[in-house]
Short mmCIF file of C-alpha atoms (C1' of nucleotides) in Angstrom, two decimals:
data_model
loop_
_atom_site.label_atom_id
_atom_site.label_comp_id
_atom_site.label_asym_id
_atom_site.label_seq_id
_atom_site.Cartn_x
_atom_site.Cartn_y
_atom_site.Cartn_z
CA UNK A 1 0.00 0.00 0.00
CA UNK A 2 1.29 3.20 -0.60
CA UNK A 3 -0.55 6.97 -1.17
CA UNK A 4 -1.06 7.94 -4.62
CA UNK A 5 2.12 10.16 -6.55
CA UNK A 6 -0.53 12.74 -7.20
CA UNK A 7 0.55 14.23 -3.94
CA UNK A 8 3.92 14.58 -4.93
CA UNK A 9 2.73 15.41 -8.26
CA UNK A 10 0.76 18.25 -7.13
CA UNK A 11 3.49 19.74 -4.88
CA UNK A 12 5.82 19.75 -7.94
CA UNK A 13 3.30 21.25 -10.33
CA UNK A 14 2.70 24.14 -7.94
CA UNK A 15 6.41 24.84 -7.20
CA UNK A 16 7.14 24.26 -11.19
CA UNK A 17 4.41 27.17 -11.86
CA UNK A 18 5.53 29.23 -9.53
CA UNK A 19 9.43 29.13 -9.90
CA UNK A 20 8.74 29.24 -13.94
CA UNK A 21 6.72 32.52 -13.56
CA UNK A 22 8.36 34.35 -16.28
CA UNK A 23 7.14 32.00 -19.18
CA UNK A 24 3.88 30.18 -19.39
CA UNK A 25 3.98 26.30 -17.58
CA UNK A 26 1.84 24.23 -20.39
CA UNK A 27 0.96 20.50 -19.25
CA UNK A 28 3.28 19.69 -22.07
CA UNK A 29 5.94 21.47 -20.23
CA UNK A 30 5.21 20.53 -16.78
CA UNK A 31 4.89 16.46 -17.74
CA UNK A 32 8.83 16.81 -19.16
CA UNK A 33 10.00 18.05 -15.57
CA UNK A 34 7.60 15.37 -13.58
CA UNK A 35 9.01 12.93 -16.25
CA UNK A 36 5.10 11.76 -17.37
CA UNK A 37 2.50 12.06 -19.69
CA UNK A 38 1.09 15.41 -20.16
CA UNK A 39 -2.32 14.13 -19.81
CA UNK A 40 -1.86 13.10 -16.34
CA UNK A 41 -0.79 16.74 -15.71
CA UNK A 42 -3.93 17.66 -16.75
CA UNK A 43 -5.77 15.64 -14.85
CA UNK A 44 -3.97 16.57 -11.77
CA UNK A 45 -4.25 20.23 -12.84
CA UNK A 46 -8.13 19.95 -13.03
CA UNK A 47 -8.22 18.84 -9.14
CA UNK A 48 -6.15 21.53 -8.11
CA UNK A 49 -7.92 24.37 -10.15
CA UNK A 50 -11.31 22.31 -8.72
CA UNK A 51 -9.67 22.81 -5.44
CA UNK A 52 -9.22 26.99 -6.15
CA UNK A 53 -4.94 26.23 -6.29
CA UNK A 54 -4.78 27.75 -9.30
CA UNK A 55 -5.91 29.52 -12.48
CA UNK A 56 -6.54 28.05 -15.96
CA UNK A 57 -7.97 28.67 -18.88
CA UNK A 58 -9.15 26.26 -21.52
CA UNK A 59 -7.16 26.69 -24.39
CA UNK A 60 -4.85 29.26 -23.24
CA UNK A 61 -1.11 27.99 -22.05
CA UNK A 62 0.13 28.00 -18.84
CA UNK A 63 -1.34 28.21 -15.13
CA UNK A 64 -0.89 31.15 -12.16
CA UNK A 65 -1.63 30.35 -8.74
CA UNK A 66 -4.44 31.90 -6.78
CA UNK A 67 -3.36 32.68 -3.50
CA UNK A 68 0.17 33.64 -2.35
CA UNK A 69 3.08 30.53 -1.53
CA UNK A 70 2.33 31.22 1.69
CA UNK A 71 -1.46 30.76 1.49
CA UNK A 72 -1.21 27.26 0.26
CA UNK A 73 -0.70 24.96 2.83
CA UNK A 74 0.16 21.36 1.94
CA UNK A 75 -2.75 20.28 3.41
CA UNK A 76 -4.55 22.05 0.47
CA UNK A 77 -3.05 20.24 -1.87
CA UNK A 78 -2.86 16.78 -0.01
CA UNK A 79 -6.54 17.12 0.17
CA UNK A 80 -6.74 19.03 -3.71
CA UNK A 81 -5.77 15.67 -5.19
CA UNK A 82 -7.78 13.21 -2.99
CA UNK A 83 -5.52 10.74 -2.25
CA UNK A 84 -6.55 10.25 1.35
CA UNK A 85 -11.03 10.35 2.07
CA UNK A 86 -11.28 11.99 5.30
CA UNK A 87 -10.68 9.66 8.51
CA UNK A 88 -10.31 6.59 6.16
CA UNK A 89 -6.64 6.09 5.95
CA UNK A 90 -6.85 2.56 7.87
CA UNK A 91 -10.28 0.44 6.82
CA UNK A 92 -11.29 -1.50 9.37
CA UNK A 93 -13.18 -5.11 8.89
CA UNK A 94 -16.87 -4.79 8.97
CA UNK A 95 -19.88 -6.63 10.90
CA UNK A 96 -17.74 -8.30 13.18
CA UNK A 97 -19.45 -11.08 15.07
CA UNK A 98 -22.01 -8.72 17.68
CA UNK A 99 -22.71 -11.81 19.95
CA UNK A 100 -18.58 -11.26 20.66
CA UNK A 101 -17.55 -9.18 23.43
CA UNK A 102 -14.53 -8.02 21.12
CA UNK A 103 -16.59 -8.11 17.78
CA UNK A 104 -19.03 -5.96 19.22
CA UNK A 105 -16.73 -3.27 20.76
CA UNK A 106 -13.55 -3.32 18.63
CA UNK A 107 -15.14 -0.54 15.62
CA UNK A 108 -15.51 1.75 18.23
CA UNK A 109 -12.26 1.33 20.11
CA UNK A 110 -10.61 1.49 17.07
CA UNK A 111 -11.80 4.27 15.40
CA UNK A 112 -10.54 6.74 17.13
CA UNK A 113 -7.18 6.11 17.42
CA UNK A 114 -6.97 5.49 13.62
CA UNK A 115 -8.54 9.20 13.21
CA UNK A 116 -6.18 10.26 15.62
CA UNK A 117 -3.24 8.78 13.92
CA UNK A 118 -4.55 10.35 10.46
CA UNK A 119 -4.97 13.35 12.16
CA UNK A 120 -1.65 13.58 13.49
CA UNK A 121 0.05 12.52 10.11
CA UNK A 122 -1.86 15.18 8.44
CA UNK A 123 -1.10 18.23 10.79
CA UNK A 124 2.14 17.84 9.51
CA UNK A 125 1.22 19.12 6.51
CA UNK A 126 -1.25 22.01 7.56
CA UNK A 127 2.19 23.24 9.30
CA UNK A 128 4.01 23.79 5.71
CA UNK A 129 3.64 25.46 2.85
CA UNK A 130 4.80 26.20 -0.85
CA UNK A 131 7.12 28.96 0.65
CA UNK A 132 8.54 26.17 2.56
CA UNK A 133 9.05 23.89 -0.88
CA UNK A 134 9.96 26.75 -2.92
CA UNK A 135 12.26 27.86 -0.49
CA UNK A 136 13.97 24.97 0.19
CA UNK A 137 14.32 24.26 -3.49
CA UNK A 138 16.16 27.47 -3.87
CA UNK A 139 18.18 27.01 -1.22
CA UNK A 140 19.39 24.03 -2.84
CA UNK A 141 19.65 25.43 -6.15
CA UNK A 142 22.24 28.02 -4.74
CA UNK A 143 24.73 25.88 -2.91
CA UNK A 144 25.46 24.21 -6.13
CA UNK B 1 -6.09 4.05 -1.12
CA UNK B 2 -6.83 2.75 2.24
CA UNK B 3 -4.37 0.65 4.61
CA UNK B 4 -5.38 -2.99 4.45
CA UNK B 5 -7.21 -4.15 7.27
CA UNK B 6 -4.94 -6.49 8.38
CA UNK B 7 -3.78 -4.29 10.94
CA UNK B 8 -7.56 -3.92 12.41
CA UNK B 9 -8.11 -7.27 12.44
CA UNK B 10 -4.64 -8.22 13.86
CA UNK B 11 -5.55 -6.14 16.74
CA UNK B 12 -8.82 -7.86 16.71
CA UNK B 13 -7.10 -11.34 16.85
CA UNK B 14 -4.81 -10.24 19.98
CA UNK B 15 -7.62 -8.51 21.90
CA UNK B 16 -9.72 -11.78 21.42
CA UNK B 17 -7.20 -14.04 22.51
CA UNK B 18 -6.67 -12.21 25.52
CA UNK B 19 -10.48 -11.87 26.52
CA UNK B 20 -10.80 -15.23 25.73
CA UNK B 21 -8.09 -17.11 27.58
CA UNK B 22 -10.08 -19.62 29.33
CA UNK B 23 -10.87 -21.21 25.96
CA UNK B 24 -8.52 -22.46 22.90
CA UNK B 25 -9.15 -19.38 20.42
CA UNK B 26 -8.68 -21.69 16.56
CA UNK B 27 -8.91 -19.65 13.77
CA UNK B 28 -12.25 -20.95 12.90
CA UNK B 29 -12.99 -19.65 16.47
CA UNK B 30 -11.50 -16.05 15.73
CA UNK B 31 -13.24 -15.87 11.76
CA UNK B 32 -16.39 -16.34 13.24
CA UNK B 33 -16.10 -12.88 15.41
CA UNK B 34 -13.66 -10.96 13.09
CA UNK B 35 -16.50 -12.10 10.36
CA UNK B 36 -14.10 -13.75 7.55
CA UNK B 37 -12.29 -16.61 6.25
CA UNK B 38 -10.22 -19.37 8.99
CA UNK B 39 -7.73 -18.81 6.22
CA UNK B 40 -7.05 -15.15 5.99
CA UNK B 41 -7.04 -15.59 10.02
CA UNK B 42 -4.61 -18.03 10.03
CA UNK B 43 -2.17 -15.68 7.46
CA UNK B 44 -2.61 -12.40 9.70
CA UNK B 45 -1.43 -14.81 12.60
CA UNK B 46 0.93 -16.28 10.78
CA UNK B 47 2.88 -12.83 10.57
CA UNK B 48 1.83 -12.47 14.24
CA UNK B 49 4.12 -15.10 15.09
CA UNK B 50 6.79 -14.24 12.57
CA UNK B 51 6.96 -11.14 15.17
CA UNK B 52 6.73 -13.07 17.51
CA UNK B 53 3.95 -11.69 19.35
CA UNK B 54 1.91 -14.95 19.61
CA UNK B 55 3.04 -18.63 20.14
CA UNK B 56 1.20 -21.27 18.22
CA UNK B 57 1.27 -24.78 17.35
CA UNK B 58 0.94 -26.55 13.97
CA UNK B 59 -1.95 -29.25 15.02
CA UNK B 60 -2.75 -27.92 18.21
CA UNK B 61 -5.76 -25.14 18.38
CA UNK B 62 -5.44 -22.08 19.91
CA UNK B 63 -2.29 -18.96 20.28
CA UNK B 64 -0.94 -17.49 23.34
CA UNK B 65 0.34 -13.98 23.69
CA UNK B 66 4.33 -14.13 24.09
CA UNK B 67 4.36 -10.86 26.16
CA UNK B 68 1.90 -9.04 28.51
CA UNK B 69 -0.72 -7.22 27.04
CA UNK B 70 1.82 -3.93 28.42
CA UNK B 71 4.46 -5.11 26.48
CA UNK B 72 2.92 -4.88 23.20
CA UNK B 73 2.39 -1.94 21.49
CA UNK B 74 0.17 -0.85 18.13
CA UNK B 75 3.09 -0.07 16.22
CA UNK B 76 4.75 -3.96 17.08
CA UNK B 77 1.01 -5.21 15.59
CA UNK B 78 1.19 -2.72 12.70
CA UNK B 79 4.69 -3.48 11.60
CA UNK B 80 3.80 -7.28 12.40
CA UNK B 81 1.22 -7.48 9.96
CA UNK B 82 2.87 -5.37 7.18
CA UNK B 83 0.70 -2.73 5.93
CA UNK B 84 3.06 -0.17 5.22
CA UNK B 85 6.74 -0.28 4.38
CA UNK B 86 9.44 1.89 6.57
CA UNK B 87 9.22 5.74 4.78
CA UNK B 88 6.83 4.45 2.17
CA UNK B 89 3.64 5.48 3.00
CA UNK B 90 3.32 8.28 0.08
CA UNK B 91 4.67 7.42 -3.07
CA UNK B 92 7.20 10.05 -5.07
CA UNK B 93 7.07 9.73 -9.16
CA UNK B 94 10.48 8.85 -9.82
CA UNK B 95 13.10 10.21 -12.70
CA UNK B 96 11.86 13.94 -12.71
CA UNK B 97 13.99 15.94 -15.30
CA UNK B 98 17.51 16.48 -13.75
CA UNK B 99 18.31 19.09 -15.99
CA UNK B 100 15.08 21.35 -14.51
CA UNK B 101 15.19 23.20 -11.08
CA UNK B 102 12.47 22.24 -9.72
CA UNK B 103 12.56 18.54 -11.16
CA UNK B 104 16.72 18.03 -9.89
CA UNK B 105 15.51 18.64 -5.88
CA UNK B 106 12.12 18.25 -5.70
CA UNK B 107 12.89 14.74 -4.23
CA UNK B 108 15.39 15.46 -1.49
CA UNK B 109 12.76 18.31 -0.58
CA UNK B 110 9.83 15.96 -0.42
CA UNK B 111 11.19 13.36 1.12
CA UNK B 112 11.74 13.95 4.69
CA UNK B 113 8.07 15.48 5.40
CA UNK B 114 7.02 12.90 4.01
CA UNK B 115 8.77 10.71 6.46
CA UNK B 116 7.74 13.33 9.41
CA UNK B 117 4.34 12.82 8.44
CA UNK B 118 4.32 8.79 8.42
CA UNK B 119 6.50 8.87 11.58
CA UNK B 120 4.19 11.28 13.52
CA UNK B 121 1.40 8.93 12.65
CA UNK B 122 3.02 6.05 13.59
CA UNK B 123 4.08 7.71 17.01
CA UNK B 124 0.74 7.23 17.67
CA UNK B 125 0.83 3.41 17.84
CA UNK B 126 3.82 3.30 19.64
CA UNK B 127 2.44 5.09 22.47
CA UNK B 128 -0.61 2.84 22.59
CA UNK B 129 -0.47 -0.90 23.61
CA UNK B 130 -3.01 -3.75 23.73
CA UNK B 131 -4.03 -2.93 27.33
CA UNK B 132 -5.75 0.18 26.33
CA UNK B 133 -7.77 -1.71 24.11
CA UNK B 134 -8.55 -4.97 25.97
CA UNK B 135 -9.36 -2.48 28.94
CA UNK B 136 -11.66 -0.21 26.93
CA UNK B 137 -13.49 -2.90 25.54
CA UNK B 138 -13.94 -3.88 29.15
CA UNK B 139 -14.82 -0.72 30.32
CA UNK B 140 -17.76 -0.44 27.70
CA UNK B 141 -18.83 -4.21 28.27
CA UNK B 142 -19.58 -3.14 32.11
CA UNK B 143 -21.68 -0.18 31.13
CA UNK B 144 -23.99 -2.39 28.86
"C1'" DT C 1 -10.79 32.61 -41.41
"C1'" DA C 2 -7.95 28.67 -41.18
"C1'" DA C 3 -4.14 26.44 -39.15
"C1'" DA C 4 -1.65 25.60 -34.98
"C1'" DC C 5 -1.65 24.98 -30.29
"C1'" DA C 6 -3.80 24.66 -25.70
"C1'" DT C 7 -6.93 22.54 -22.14
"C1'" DG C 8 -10.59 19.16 -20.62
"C1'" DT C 9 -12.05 14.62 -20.43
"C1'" DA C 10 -13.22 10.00 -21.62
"C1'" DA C 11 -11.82 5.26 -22.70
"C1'" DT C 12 -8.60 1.74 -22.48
"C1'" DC C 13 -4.67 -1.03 -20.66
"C1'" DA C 14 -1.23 -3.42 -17.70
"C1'" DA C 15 0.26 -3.94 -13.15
"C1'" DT C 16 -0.53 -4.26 -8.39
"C1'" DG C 17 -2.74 -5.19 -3.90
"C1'" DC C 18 -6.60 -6.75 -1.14
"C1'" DA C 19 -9.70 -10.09 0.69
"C1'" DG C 20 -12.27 -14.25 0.04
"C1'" DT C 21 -12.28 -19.05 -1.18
"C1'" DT C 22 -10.88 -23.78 -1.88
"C1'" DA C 23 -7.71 -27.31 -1.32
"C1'" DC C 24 -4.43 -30.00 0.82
"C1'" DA C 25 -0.07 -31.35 3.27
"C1'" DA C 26 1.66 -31.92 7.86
"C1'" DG C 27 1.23 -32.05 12.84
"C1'" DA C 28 -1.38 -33.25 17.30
"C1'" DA C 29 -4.71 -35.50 20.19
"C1'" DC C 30 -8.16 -38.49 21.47
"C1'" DG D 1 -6.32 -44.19 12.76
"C1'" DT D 2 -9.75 -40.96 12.65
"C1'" DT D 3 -10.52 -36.27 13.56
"C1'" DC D 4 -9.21 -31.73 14.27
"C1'" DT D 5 -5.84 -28.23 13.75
"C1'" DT D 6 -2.30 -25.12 11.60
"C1'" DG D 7 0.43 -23.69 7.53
"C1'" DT D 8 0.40 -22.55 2.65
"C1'" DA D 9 -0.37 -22.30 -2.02
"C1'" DA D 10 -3.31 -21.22 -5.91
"C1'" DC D 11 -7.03 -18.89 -7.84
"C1'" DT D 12 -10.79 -15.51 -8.01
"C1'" DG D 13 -13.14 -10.79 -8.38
"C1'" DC D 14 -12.52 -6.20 -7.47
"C1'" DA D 15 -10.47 -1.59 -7.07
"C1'" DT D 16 -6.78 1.70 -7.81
"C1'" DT D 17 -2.79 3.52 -10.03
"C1'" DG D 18 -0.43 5.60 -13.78
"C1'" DA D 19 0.34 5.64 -18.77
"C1'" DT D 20 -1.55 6.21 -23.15
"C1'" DT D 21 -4.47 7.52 -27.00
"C1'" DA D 22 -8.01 10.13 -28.84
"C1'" DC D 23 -10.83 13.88 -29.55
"C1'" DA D 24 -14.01 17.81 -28.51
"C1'" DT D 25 -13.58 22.51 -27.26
"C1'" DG D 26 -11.39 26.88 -26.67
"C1'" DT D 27 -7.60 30.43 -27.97
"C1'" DT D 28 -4.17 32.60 -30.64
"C1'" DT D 29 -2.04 34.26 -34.67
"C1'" DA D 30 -0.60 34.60 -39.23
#
DNA sequence: TAAACATGTAATCAATGCAGTTACAAGAAC
DNA sequence: GTTCTTGTAACTGCATTGATTACATGTTTA
């Protein structure tokens, strides 16, 4: 099991617009620095304009995000893409035997401290944003 | 995407043979209440024991736990039973263009909030063990 | 206005993982 | 030695992922 790349995707799509401000990103564009196909760019694209990320226009090149770097949390975009439904990262094994005293108590015992976990795992990500990414990236960019 | 339930109904399995210690818990036993298959029980417990959380018996019906119910945590059950692999819970799309800025350290930058996030969320098991459960299922059996 | 280029979206495909099911070998106990 | 158990392997249907192709629709520009 592992979380869909749209995550990642997404993250690099909204960095790639913004650090690439001066010329328009197409999906053409953007799939040759993911390394994909430019359709899946698209695709991805369409959840995070859905989500109100960023600003396209059919037929026109190129993409501009809508709020500031530091307006867009990763949290945004972890939930932009859907790769996670909301307190379903574990599933749990349904109608367990209710004539057991563990089948009928273990969904609610449970359930909690799988939200909990989710929860924790995705604070993480409402505490950073594109600034951070973008940041970072530059950082990078001028040691070398 | 959704972690396999393995890990719900491992915790299932331990609780159950705990609460039910007077009795030989056989797999046929433990499907019955977890609501499934003898045989997907008796895989789940077969990585149980691989960990070396439970001791059973080819032949002979019924598991033991090999520690107290203190001595066991979430996380031991959830790495037991193998639903996600260590720092791969979100997937990264891999060969971006090296020869584009954001595509050459997009990786390194991802990478370790990624493993932050998984790590926080796994925190949460660790600091959990089976005597929280077995003791809140208790707790609501005495209310009923 | 027509050609070239862009986005939006649907359909298809191979690969993978999950959970259920059946079957059976091997061990244990009565 | 019959019966019950665990341990495994093989197969199934189903869902998701990511890549790919195709094409309708919108925009630009020459």
């Amino acid at each position: 099991m592992s979380i869909s790349s749209r995550f990642a995707v997404g993250i690099h799509i909204l960095a790639l617009i913004d650090l690439n401000k001066e010329t328009a990103s197409s999906s053409e564009f953007i799939a040759g620095s993911v390394n994909t196909n430019a359709a899946v760019i698209r695709k991805i694209m369409g959840m995070l304009k859905k989500a109100g990320l960023i600003e396209v226009q059919p037929g026109v090149a190129g993409a501009k995000l809508s709020r500031a770097l530091s307006e867009i949390t990763l949290f945004d975009i972890y939930k932009a893409v859907n790769v996670v439904e909301e307190n379903e990262l574990f599933s749990i094994h349904d109608k367990p035997h209710p004539d057991c005293v563990v089948g009928k108590n273990i969904q609610s015992t449970i359930e909690p401290i799988f939200m909990a976990a989710q929860s924790a795992m995705e604070k993480v990500f409402q505490n950073l944003t594109l600034e951070d990414i973008v940041k970072d990236i530059e950082a990078k960019e001028h040691i070398q």
